[in-house]
Tab-separated table of C-alpha atoms in Angstrom:
chain	number	residue	atom	x	y	z
A	282	MET	CA	378.855	209.970	221.502
A	283	ASP	CA	379.330	212.677	224.073
A	284	THR	CA	381.458	215.697	222.784
A	285	PRO	CA	381.266	219.429	223.662
A	286	GLU	CA	379.751	220.123	220.419
A	287	THR	CA	377.334	216.958	220.446
A	288	HIS	CA	375.444	214.427	222.324
A	289	ASP	CA	374.570	211.851	219.618
A	290	PHE	CA	373.768	207.908	219.988
A	291	TYR	CA	375.255	205.760	217.234
A	292	LEU	CA	374.151	202.491	216.521
A	293	VAL	CA	377.606	200.061	215.187
A	294	GLN	CA	376.755	196.889	213.374
A	295	GLN	CA	379.223	194.406	212.017
A	296	ILE	CA	378.500	193.404	208.663
A	297	ALA	CA	377.386	189.914	208.395
A	298	PRO	CA	378.300	187.512	205.438
A	299	GLY	CA	375.801	185.406	204.010
A	300	LYS	CA	372.408	184.977	203.105
A	301	SER	CA	368.962	185.539	204.951
A	302	LEU	CA	367.160	182.519	206.061
A	303	ALA	CA	364.276	184.132	204.203
A	304	GLU	CA	366.673	184.054	201.056
A	305	LEU	CA	368.033	180.551	201.370
A	306	VAL	CA	363.604	179.428	201.818
A	307	GLU	CA	363.246	181.155	198.474
A	308	MET	CA	366.004	179.153	196.658
A	309	GLY	CA	364.202	176.128	197.714
A	310	TRP	CA	366.233	175.059	200.959
A	311	LYS	CA	363.818	172.985	203.028
A	312	PRO	CA	365.621	172.394	206.585
A	313	LYS	CA	365.298	169.469	208.612
A	314	GLU	CA	364.324	169.994	212.560
A	315	ALA	CA	368.176	169.019	213.537
A	316	THR	CA	368.994	171.894	211.562
A	317	VAL	CA	366.035	174.003	212.700
A	318	LYS	CA	366.979	173.048	216.029
A	319	ARG	CA	370.630	174.266	216.008
A	320	LEU	CA	369.184	177.730	214.786
A	321	ALA	CA	367.229	177.911	217.262
A	322	ILE	CA	369.938	177.020	219.810
A	323	GLU	CA	372.246	180.026	218.336
A	324	VAL	CA	369.485	182.466	217.694
A	325	LEU	CA	369.216	182.108	221.458
A	326	THR	CA	372.225	181.984	222.932
A	327	ILE	CA	372.624	185.575	221.309
A	328	LEU	CA	369.287	186.715	223.029
A	329	VAL	CA	370.641	185.262	226.055
A	330	TYR	CA	373.614	187.874	225.576
A	331	LEU	CA	371.512	191.023	224.598
A	332	GLN	CA	369.381	190.130	227.525
A	333	GLN	CA	371.832	190.142	230.722
A	334	PHE	CA	372.352	194.086	229.745
A	335	THR	CA	370.701	196.721	232.092
A	336	PRO	CA	367.988	197.550	230.432
A	337	ALA	CA	367.955	194.432	228.616
A	338	ILE	CA	368.054	194.951	224.632
A	339	ILE	CA	364.743	193.692	222.883
A	340	HIS	CA	365.168	193.072	219.370
A	341	ARG	CA	361.542	193.174	218.560
A	342	ASP	CA	361.711	192.421	214.687
A	343	ILE	CA	362.903	188.801	214.441
A	344	LYS	CA	362.072	187.309	211.383
A	345	PRO	CA	363.944	185.296	208.476
A	346	GLN	CA	365.170	188.539	206.691
A	347	ASN	CA	367.031	189.427	210.009
A	348	ILE	CA	369.107	186.126	210.455
A	349	ILE	CA	371.706	185.446	208.485
A	350	LEU	CA	373.313	182.586	207.590
A	351	SER	CA	377.278	182.518	206.507
A	352	LYS	CA	378.778	179.831	204.307
A	353	ASN	CA	380.362	178.095	207.225
A	354	GLY	CA	377.362	178.096	209.512
A	355	GLU	CA	377.581	180.978	211.629
A	356	VAL	CA	374.363	182.804	212.598
A	357	PHE	CA	373.974	186.584	212.996
A	358	LEU	CA	370.914	188.511	213.842
A	359	VAL	CA	371.001	191.929	212.071
A	360	ASP	CA	368.498	194.706	211.830
A	361	PHE	CA	368.399	196.369	215.359
A	362	GLY	CA	367.052	199.571	214.131
A	363	ALA	CA	363.727	198.550	215.866
A	364	VAL	CA	365.809	198.947	218.942
A	365	ALA	CA	366.872	202.549	217.998
A	366	ASP	CA	363.642	203.433	216.751
A	367	THR	CA	361.739	202.241	220.222
A	368	TYR	CA	364.336	204.518	222.014
A	369	TYR	CA	363.477	207.265	220.093
A	370	HIS	CA	359.954	207.350	220.419
A	371	THR	CA	359.919	206.647	223.733
A	372	VAL	CA	361.925	209.750	224.652
A	373	THR	CA	359.921	212.071	222.018
A	374	GLY	CA	356.461	210.448	223.518
A	375	GLY	CA	355.501	208.593	219.542
A	376	SER	CA	354.400	205.850	219.018
A	377	THR	CA	356.544	202.229	220.066
A	378	ILE	CA	354.590	199.663	217.514
A	379	VAL	CA	357.369	198.242	215.782
A	380	GLY	CA	357.780	194.791	214.298
A	381	THR	CA	356.608	192.888	210.643
A	382	PHE	CA	352.970	191.357	210.836
A	383	GLY	CA	353.071	187.690	211.314
A	384	TYR	CA	356.087	187.567	213.526
A	385	MET	CA	355.337	190.282	216.170
A	386	ALA	CA	353.889	189.049	219.540
A	387	PRO	CA	350.418	190.039	220.371
A	388	GLU	CA	351.725	192.250	223.027
A	389	GLN	CA	353.319	194.598	220.645
A	390	TYR	CA	350.080	195.646	218.927
A	391	ARG	CA	349.832	197.154	222.340
A	392	GLY	CA	353.096	199.009	221.841
A	393	GLN	CA	354.232	196.573	224.872
A	394	ALA	CA	357.316	194.489	224.609
A	395	VAL	CA	359.008	191.884	227.077
A	396	LEU	CA	361.790	189.505	226.980
A	397	SER	CA	359.760	186.830	225.833
A	398	THR	CA	358.345	189.228	222.727
A	399	ASP	CA	361.793	188.329	220.935
A	400	LEU	CA	361.000	184.346	221.464
A	401	TYR	CA	357.747	184.815	219.997
A	402	GLY	CA	359.699	186.363	216.564
A	403	LEU	CA	361.838	183.025	216.916
A	404	GLY	CA	359.086	180.652	216.989
A	405	ALA	CA	357.021	182.279	213.605
A	406	THR	CA	360.954	182.123	212.167
A	407	LEU	CA	361.601	178.966	212.961
A	408	LEU	CA	357.653	177.939	211.774
A	409	PHE	CA	358.460	179.486	208.550
A	410	LEU	CA	361.861	177.478	208.077
A	411	LEU	CA	359.527	174.312	208.689
A	412	THR	CA	356.799	174.695	206.795
A	413	GLY	CA	357.708	177.782	204.050
A	414	LYS	CA	354.676	179.300	204.837
A	415	SER	CA	354.432	182.924	206.568
A	416	PRO	CA	352.904	182.450	209.973
A	417	ALA	CA	350.105	184.792	209.339
A	418	ASP	CA	348.835	182.155	206.626
A	419	PHE	CA	348.309	179.589	209.261
A	420	PRO	CA	344.799	179.443	211.282
A	421	GLN	CA	344.463	180.702	214.345
A	422	HIS	CA	342.207	180.017	217.703
A	423	GLN	CA	342.158	182.911	220.295
A	424	LEU	CA	345.128	184.046	218.655
A	425	LYS	CA	347.073	180.831	218.745
A	426	ILE	CA	348.656	179.707	215.768
A	427	GLN	CA	347.576	176.168	215.009
A	428	PHE	CA	350.708	175.000	213.324
A	429	ARG	CA	350.794	171.231	214.192
A	430	PRO	CA	348.732	169.511	211.695
A	431	TYR	CA	351.137	171.228	209.252
A	432	VAL	CA	354.265	170.073	210.505
A	433	GLN	CA	356.206	167.056	210.853
A	434	ILE	CA	358.555	167.018	214.125
A	435	SER	CA	359.190	165.393	217.302
A	436	PRO	CA	356.442	165.993	220.035
A	437	ASP	CA	359.308	167.476	222.446
A	438	PHE	CA	360.109	169.968	219.757
A	439	ALA	CA	356.015	170.905	218.871
A	440	ASP	CA	355.334	171.503	222.655
A	441	TRP	CA	358.466	173.876	222.783
A	442	LEU	CA	357.637	175.623	219.699
A	443	GLU	CA	353.872	175.754	221.183
A	444	ARG	CA	355.268	177.760	224.413
A	445	ILE	CA	357.259	180.129	222.435
A	446	LEU	CA	354.263	180.859	220.135
A	447	ASP	CA	352.040	181.106	223.024
A	448	PRO	CA	349.643	184.312	222.516
A	449	ALA	CA	349.720	185.126	226.213
A	450	ILE	CA	353.135	186.262	227.833
A	451	ALA	CA	352.340	184.509	231.040
A	452	TYR	CA	352.155	181.027	229.155
A	453	ARG	CA	355.884	181.601	227.268
A	454	PHE	CA	359.284	181.178	228.657
A	455	ALA	CA	359.938	184.321	230.987
A	456	ASN	CA	363.332	184.569	229.376
A	457	ALA	CA	365.812	183.224	226.324
A	458	LYS	CA	367.751	181.673	229.016
A	459	ASP	CA	364.623	179.257	230.012
A	460	ALA	CA	364.148	178.546	226.261
A	461	LEU	CA	367.539	177.718	226.003
A	462	SER	CA	367.538	175.357	228.168
A	463	VAL	CA	364.320	173.441	228.246
A	464	LEU	CA	365.457	172.968	224.056
A	465	GLN	CA	368.525	171.728	224.962
A	466	GLY	CA	367.443	169.121	227.398
A	467	LYS	CA	368.741	170.886	231.064
A	468	GLN	CA	365.403	171.397	232.086
A	469	LYS	CA	361.897	169.880	231.281
A	470	LEU	CA	358.949	171.656	230.063
A	471	ARG	CA	356.555	172.138	232.616
A	472	GLN	CA	353.167	171.904	231.198
A	473	ASN	CA	350.726	175.391	231.069
A	474	ILE	CA	347.889	175.242	233.583
A	475	GLY	CA	344.685	174.999	231.025
A	476	GLN	CA	344.006	173.101	227.669
A	477	LEU	CA	345.253	173.630	223.712
A	478	PHE	CA	342.842	173.400	221.391
A	479	TYR	CA	343.137	173.186	217.579
A	480	GLN	CA	341.548	171.298	214.665
A	481	SER	CA	342.658	169.305	211.564
A	482	PRO	CA	343.377	171.004	208.407
A	483	GLN	CA	339.493	170.166	207.106
A	484	LYS	CA	337.883	170.996	210.372
A	485	ARG	CA	336.913	167.874	210.794
A	486	ILE	CA	338.605	166.509	213.711
A	487	ALA	CA	338.736	168.737	217.059
A	488	LEU	CA	341.227	168.130	219.687
A	489	ILE	CA	341.509	169.252	223.432
A	490	LYS	CA	344.800	168.485	225.236
A	491	THR	CA	345.604	168.440	228.545
A	492	PRO	CA	348.840	167.455	230.296
A	493	ASN	CA	347.020	164.194	231.194
A	494	LYS	CA	343.890	163.630	228.963
A	495	LEU	CA	343.413	163.925	225.234
A	496	ILE	CA	339.809	164.343	223.773
A	497	LEU	CA	339.318	163.659	220.087
A	498	GLU	CA	335.820	164.633	218.120
A	499	LEU	CA	335.602	163.233	214.646
A	500	LYS	CA	332.754	165.052	213.128
A	501	PRO	CA	330.132	163.270	210.642
A	502	ILE	CA	329.866	164.271	206.781
A	503	GLY	CA	328.553	167.604	206.379
A	504	ARG	CA	330.480	169.564	203.705
A	505	GLN	CA	329.254	169.119	199.953
A	506	ARG	CA	332.880	167.758	199.073
A	507	ASP	CA	332.492	165.165	201.961
A	508	ARG	CA	329.079	164.096	200.692
A	509	PHE	CA	331.085	163.558	197.284
A	510	ARG	CA	333.517	161.639	198.639
A	511	LEU	CA	330.789	159.352	200.888
A	512	LEU	CA	328.882	159.239	197.415
A	513	ARG	CA	331.560	157.764	195.613
A	514	GLY	CA	332.464	155.197	198.566
A	515	MET	CA	329.087	154.175	198.271
A	516	THR	CA	329.453	153.884	194.005
A	517	ARG	CA	332.078	151.521	194.713
A	518	ILE	CA	330.680	149.385	197.181
A	519	ILE	CA	327.255	149.179	195.197
A	520	LYS	CA	328.823	148.874	191.703
A	521	PRO	CA	329.713	145.255	192.469
A	522	ILE	CA	326.404	144.090	193.463
A	523	LEU	CA	324.300	145.511	190.594
A	524	PRO	CA	325.179	142.067	188.506
A	525	LEU	CA	324.278	140.374	191.261
A	526	LEU	CA	320.848	141.989	191.542
A	527	LEU	CA	320.161	141.857	187.888
A	528	TRP	CA	320.735	138.030	188.347
A	529	ASP	CA	318.335	137.706	190.899
A	530	LEU	CA	315.726	139.705	188.948
A	531	ILE	CA	316.495	137.437	185.931
A	532	GLY	CA	316.340	134.292	187.931
A	533	LEU	CA	313.325	135.111	189.387
A	534	LEU	CA	311.637	135.538	185.929
A	535	LEU	CA	312.649	132.243	185.111
A	536	VAL	CA	311.689	130.545	187.918
A	537	GLN	CA	307.862	131.929	187.198
A	538	VAL	CA	308.337	131.128	183.523
A	539	ILE	CA	309.471	127.547	183.856
A	540	ALA	CA	307.585	126.604	187.278
A	541	ILE	CA	304.234	127.642	184.950
A	542	PRO	CA	304.208	124.635	182.620
A	543	SER	CA	304.311	122.597	185.765
A	544	PHE	CA	300.482	122.835	185.858
A	545	SER	CA	300.650	120.812	183.084
A	546	GLY	CA	301.100	117.934	185.377
A	547	ASN	CA	297.903	117.752	185.777
A	548	ILE	CA	297.556	116.952	181.930
A	549	ALA	CA	300.149	114.954	182.380
A	550	GLU	CA	298.257	112.426	185.321
A	551	THR	CA	295.422	112.515	183.267
A	552	ILE	CA	297.688	110.881	180.080
A	553	ARG	CA	299.239	108.408	182.472
A	554	LEU	CA	295.920	107.216	183.235
A	555	ASN	CA	295.861	105.613	179.554
A	556	HIS	CA	298.829	103.713	180.418
A	557	HIS	CA	300.552	104.640	177.521
A	558	PRO	CA	304.461	103.301	178.053
A	559	ASP	CA	305.962	106.522	175.767
A	560	ILE	CA	303.842	109.177	177.100
A	561	ILE	CA	304.092	108.234	181.056
A	562	PHE	CA	308.018	108.032	179.966
A	563	ALA	CA	307.829	111.511	178.506
A	564	THR	CA	306.030	112.617	181.387
A	565	THR	CA	308.408	111.754	183.756
A	566	LEU	CA	311.672	113.058	182.056
A	567	TYR	CA	309.942	116.410	181.750
A	568	ASN	CA	309.182	116.396	185.655
A	569	TRP	CA	312.507	115.398	186.280
A	570	VAL	CA	314.217	118.586	184.151
A	571	LEU	CA	311.677	121.034	185.081
A	572	ASN	CA	312.338	120.055	188.709
A	573	GLY	CA	316.335	120.231	188.338
A	574	CYS	CA	316.216	123.464	186.597
A	575	ILE	CA	313.949	125.069	189.127
A	576	GLY	CA	316.509	123.702	191.741
A	577	PHE	CA	319.264	124.999	190.276
A	578	LEU	CA	317.889	128.350	189.735
A	579	VAL	CA	316.566	128.226	193.581
A	580	ILE	CA	320.189	127.247	194.861
A	581	GLY	CA	322.010	130.174	192.371
A	582	LEU	CA	319.362	132.703	193.788
A	583	LEU	CA	320.208	131.674	197.328
A	584	PHE	CA	323.778	131.823	197.265
A	585	MET	CA	323.511	135.203	195.164
A	586	SER	CA	321.200	137.004	197.538
A	587	ILE	CA	323.750	136.050	200.522
A	588	TYR	CA	326.113	138.096	198.732
A	589	VAL	CA	323.630	140.939	198.022
A	590	ILE	CA	323.072	140.595	201.890
A	591	MET	CA	326.428	141.249	202.245
A	592	GLY	CA	326.990	143.930	200.285
A	593	LEU	CA	323.817	145.740	202.028
A	594	PHE	CA	325.508	145.145	205.054
A	595	SER	CA	328.720	147.007	204.040
A	596	ILE	CA	326.461	150.071	202.411
A	597	GLY	CA	324.654	150.275	205.783
A	598	SER	CA	327.993	149.819	208.081
A	599	PHE	CA	329.547	152.488	205.825
A	600	LEU	CA	326.940	154.739	205.678
A	601	ILE	CA	326.558	154.511	209.811
A	602	ARG	CA	330.537	154.915	210.273
A	603	ALA	CA	330.440	157.906	207.854
A	604	THR	CA	327.371	159.862	209.633
A	605	SER	CA	328.565	159.050	212.994
A	606	ARG	CA	329.966	161.540	215.654
A	607	THR	CA	333.206	159.664	217.222
A	608	TRP	CA	334.296	160.800	220.532
A	609	ILE	CA	337.414	159.674	222.051
A	610	GLU	CA	338.970	160.290	225.395
A	611	ILE	CA	342.475	158.974	226.598
A	612	SER	CA	343.969	159.322	230.165
A	613	PRO	CA	346.319	157.616	232.442
A	614	LYS	CA	342.997	156.288	233.894
A	615	GLY	CA	342.081	154.403	230.433
A	616	PHE	CA	340.236	155.098	226.983
A	617	GLN	CA	336.868	155.852	225.930
A	618	ILE	CA	335.297	155.706	222.462
A	619	LYS	CA	331.921	156.657	221.769
A	620	ARG	CA	329.688	156.822	218.491
A	621	TRP	CA	326.471	158.501	218.176
A	622	VAL	CA	324.035	158.858	214.681
A	623	LEU	CA	321.033	161.148	214.609
A	624	GLY	CA	321.655	162.099	218.260
A	625	LEU	CA	321.349	158.407	219.310
A	626	CYS	CA	324.749	156.770	221.061
A	627	TYR	CA	325.010	153.725	219.540
A	628	TRP	CA	328.160	152.627	220.625
A	629	ASN	CA	330.002	152.684	224.390
A	630	ASP	CA	333.535	150.833	224.615
A	631	ARG	CA	336.000	151.191	227.935
A	632	GLY	CA	339.663	149.739	227.913
A	633	GLN	CA	342.459	150.293	230.281
A	634	LEU	CA	345.625	152.552	228.316
A	635	ALA	CA	347.910	149.583	228.753
A	636	ASP	CA	345.659	147.722	226.611
A	637	ILE	CA	345.793	149.987	223.594
A	638	ASN	CA	348.280	148.606	220.797
A	639	PRO	CA	350.216	151.525	218.816
A	640	ILE	CA	347.399	153.193	216.167
A	641	ASN	CA	348.095	153.291	212.400
A	642	LEU	CA	346.660	153.031	209.184
A	643	ASP	CA	344.957	150.047	208.206
A	644	LYS	CA	343.762	148.433	204.882
A	645	ILE	CA	340.542	146.786	205.071
A	646	LYS	CA	338.245	145.002	202.686
A	647	LEU	CA	334.604	144.999	202.778
A	648	PRO	CA	332.755	142.375	201.628
A	649	LEU	CA	332.124	142.583	197.621
A	650	LEU	CA	334.431	145.866	197.566
A	651	ARG	CA	336.996	145.287	195.127
A	652	LYS	CA	339.235	147.754	196.384
A	653	THR	CA	340.605	148.677	200.019
A	654	ILE	CA	340.088	151.665	202.209
A	655	THR	CA	342.184	152.946	204.437
A	656	VAL	CA	341.312	153.515	207.854
A	657	CYS	CA	342.994	154.563	211.325
A	658	LEU	CA	343.164	151.207	213.558
A	659	LEU	CA	342.796	151.655	217.200
A	660	GLN	CA	343.446	148.414	218.455
A	661	SER	CA	342.843	146.723	222.434
A	662	HIS	CA	343.221	143.353	223.703
A	663	ARG	CA	339.577	142.988	223.123
A	664	ARG	CA	338.957	144.866	219.809
A	665	LYS	CA	339.382	146.494	216.642
A	666	HIS	CA	338.121	150.298	215.881
A	667	TRP	CA	338.202	151.446	212.942
A	668	LEU	CA	338.041	155.433	212.966
A	669	GLY	CA	337.950	158.240	210.345
A	670	ILE	CA	336.630	156.005	207.584
A	671	ALA	CA	335.479	158.662	205.720
A	672	LEU	CA	338.412	161.019	206.376
A	673	SER	CA	340.893	162.367	204.182
A	674	ARG	CA	344.387	160.513	204.085
A	675	SER	CA	346.039	163.422	205.255
A	676	GLU	CA	343.566	164.204	208.269
A	677	GLN	CA	343.650	160.351	208.932
A	678	LYS	CA	347.593	160.990	209.102
A	679	TRP	CA	347.030	163.793	211.285
A	680	LEU	CA	344.707	161.651	213.524
A	681	VAL	CA	347.300	158.746	214.010
A	682	ARG	CA	350.079	161.256	214.985
A	683	GLU	CA	348.114	163.127	217.465
A	684	ILE	CA	347.016	159.769	219.081
A	685	THR	CA	350.499	158.458	219.259
A	686	ASP	CA	352.666	161.601	220.288
A	687	PHE	CA	349.849	161.352	223.228
A	688	LEU	CA	350.539	157.935	223.878
A	689	GLU	CA	354.348	158.310	223.757
A	690	ILE	CA	354.132	161.273	226.392
A	691	GLU	CA	351.811	159.022	228.969
A	692	SER	CA	353.956	156.085	228.748
């Protein structure tokens, strides 16, 4: 306000009826992807309006507490105090670091703010709505928030969200208008040059994604909890084999015990030479019964041994797959799967991308295993590939989702 007596600046704000997004989430609100998208469009529309001024208005403190949702669905962006604080400190030469931890773009820690700074705050807010977690609680790699394993959203929306959450200013949208156009489908999202790297929640899967290539590395069992799960899996396989092993041992002992009297055949032969009819009949009957018992025992042992061998083969197969390092590469040229154990590559398979059927979770039953186990099944025209046999269920779902999303983009 400019008067003869004073030259003051005033910030006029409308009272926004409703509750903040933070309050709604605290009350148990869990919005779906469509709702989150609508909120993003509403906030972006506000930012487009603010950025058209000269100089452009940068909010600098976009977070769930500063976005109000009214009962009739209107969205309000409130608390422009950061704008006033920035102006004041800029004029007086003070610090211009304003914002909220977890929702601040990396450049704000350097006292810098650009048009895409508010996009980062919006992305962090949307991530909070989708998960109910503060962005500061997510794992990071080179300042990039690794959110994909924790959300169930479409690949396009995930790519868009990843773009506005990029820690590098050059990799974000230049302004709110560009971000809004892509989100509304008016423009296509251009891939950044470079690659994305992130890991599964338990860090058993490492992923490298470029615009036209997906590389996955499934690490072998290493941690104590993983070893316990491996031991539990082996126990489930060995448990039904133990009775058969016991019967094998008993059978071998019986054969030895019963076969020893067969040496009495020499005595029987001597008695037979005396041409006594009763002795000859008894001796012959005894030999028939003895040979029959031994035959049945041998046949039984043979069948049980087959099952035992199958069980031992299952244990060996399970151990090899659980302790192997698996490398998967998928690109428009095709796919390649390699497996290593003890530093030796024992499996190398290639194929065309068109040969891959949709990957899904599948239940398999190994020989003698009473319960099924869940694996990721990647099937081509030639063979089936069982992946992640020792992964947790959440990591298996994560692996399936990442491969499926990439195959859908390539197709």
